[in-house]
Coordinates of C-alpha atoms in Angstrom, one line a residue:
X1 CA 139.7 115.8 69.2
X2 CA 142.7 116.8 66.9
X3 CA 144.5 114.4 66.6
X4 CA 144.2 110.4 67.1
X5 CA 146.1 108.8 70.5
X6 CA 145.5 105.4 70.9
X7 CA 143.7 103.2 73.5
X8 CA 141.7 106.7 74.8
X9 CA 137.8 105.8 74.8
X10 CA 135.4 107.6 72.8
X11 CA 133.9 110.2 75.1
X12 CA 130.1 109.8 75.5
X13 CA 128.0 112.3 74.2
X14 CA 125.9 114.6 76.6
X15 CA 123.9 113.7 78.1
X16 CA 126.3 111.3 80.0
X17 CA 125.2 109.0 82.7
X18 CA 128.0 108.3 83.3
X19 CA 131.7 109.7 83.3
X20 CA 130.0 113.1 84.5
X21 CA 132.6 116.4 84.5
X22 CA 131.7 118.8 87.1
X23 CA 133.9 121.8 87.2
X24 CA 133.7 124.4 90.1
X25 CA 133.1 128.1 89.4
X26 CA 135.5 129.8 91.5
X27 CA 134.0 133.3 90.9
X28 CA 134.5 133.6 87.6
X29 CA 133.3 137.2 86.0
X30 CA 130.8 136.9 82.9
X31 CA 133.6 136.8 80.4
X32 CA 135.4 134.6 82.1
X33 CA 132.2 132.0 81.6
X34 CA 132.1 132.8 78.2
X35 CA 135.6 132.1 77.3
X36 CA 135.3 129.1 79.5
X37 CA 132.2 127.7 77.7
X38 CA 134.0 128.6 74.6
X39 CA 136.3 125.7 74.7
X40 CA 134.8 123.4 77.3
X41 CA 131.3 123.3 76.9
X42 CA 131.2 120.3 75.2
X43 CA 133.6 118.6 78.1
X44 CA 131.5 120.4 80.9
X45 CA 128.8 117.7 82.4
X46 CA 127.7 120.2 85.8
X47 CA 128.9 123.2 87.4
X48 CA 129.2 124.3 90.9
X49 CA 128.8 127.8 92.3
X50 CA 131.3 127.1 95.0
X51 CA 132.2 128.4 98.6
X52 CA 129.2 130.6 98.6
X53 CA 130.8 132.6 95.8
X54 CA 126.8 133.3 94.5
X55 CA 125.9 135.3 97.7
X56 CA 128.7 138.5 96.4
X57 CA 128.5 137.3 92.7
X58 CA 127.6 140.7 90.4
X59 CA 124.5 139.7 87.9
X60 CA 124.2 136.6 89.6
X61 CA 121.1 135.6 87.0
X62 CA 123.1 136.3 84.1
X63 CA 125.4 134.4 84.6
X64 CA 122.9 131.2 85.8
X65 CA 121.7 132.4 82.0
X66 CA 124.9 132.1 80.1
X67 CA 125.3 128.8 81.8
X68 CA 122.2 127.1 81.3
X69 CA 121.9 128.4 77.5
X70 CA 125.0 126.4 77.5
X71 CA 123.2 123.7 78.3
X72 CA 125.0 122.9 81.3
X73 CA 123.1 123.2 84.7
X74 CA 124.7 124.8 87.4
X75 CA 124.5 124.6 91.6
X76 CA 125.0 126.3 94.4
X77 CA 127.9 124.7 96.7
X78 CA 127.9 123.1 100.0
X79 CA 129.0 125.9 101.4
X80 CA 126.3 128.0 101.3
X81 CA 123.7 125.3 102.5
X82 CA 125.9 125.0 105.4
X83 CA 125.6 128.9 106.2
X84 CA 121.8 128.8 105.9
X85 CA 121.6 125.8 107.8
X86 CA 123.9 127.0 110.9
X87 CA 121.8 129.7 110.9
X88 CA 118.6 127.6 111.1
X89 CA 117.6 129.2 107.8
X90 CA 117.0 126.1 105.7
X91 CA 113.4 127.1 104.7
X92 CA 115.1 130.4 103.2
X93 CA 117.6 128.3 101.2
X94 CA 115.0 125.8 99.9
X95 CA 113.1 129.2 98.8
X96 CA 116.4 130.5 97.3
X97 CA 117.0 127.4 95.1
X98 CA 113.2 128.1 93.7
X99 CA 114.0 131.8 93.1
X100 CA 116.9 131.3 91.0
X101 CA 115.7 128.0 89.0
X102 CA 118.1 125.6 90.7
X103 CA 117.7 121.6 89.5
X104 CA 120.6 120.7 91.8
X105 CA 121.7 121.2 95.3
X106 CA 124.8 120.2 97.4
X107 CA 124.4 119.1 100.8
X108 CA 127.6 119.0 102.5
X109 CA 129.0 119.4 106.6
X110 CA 132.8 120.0 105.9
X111 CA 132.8 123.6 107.4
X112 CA 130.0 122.6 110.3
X113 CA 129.5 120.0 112.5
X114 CA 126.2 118.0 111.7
X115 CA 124.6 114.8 113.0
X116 CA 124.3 112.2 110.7
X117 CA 121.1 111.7 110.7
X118 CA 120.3 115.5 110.2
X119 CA 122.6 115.6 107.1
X120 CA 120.7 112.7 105.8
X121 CA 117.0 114.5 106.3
X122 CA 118.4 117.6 104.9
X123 CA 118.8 114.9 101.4
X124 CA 115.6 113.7 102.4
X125 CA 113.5 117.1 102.2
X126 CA 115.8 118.6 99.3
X127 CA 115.3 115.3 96.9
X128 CA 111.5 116.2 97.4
X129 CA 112.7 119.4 95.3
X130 CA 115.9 119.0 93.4
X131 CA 118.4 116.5 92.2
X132 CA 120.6 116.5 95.4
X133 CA 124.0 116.0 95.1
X134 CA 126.1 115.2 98.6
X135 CA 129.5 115.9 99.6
X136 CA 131.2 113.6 102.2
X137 CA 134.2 114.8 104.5
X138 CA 135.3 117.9 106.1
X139 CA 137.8 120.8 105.4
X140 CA 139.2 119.9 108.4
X141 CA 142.4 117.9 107.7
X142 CA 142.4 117.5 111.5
X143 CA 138.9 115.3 110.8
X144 CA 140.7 112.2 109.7
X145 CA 137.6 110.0 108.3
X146 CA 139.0 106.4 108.4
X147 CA 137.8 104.5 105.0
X148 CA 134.9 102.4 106.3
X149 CA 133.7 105.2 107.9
X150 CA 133.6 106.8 104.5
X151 CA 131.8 104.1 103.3
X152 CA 129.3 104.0 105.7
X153 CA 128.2 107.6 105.4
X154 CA 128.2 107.8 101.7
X155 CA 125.4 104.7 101.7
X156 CA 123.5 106.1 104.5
X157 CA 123.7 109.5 101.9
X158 CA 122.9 107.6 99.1
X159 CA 119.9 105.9 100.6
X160 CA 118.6 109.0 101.8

């Protein structure tokens, strides 16, 4: 830091187990990841390819490469398991995380409608190959979730 504020905790050094910063690549261009690395790398736990933005991305692998150099894994969103999966193309997206290196997936329903118990075998097979990460809730804001509801599916997530 730069200066000294008082009663801020230490931050943890990386790797953190906790206290984990993920921040979501919006479609940044390969410069823009550069000059974003450049003064957050060391604040940056995870980052997330998000809304599908990887499927029109230009030198997609290059820029997996500048972040992982950085030390820094990266992931593709929710989104885009959502669009393989409501097009009953899950066995393509499990093949796509192999094909460009992924360590992480997201496994989210807020742009489809999902059983439960689906979402939670989709965790199921994916933790088999990745670290899975899991989003709960929908875009919606029509989908009001009560809170024990929430609850209730992120341990049944969790478990799975």
């Amino acid at each position: 830091m730069n200066y000294t504020l008082t009663q801020i905790p230490d931050r943890t050094a990386k790797p953190r187990e906790s206290g984990l910063t993920m921040v979501m690549d919006k479609g940044l261009s390969l410069r823009e990841v550069e000059d974003f690395l450049s003064v957050s790398a060391d604040h940056t736990d995870i980052v997330k390819l998000g809304w599908a933005t990887s499927f029109v991305t230009p030198r997609l692998n290059e820029k997996l490469a500048i972040y992982r150099e950085a030390g820094i894994p990266v992931y593709f969103g929710g989104t885009l398991f959502e669009a393989f999966v409501v097009r009953n193309q899950f066995d393509d997206y499990r093949r796509l995380l192999d094909k460009y290196g992924m360590d992480h997936a997201e496994v989210s329903d807020g742009s489809i409608d999902m059983v439960q118990d689906d979402k939670c075998e989709y965790i199921r097979q994916l933790a088999t190959q990745v670290i899975v990460l899991s989003e709960v809730g929908s875009k919606d804001e029509a989908k009001i979730i009560p809170p024990y509801k929430w609850i209730q599916l992120m341990k049944a997530e969790l478990e799975a």
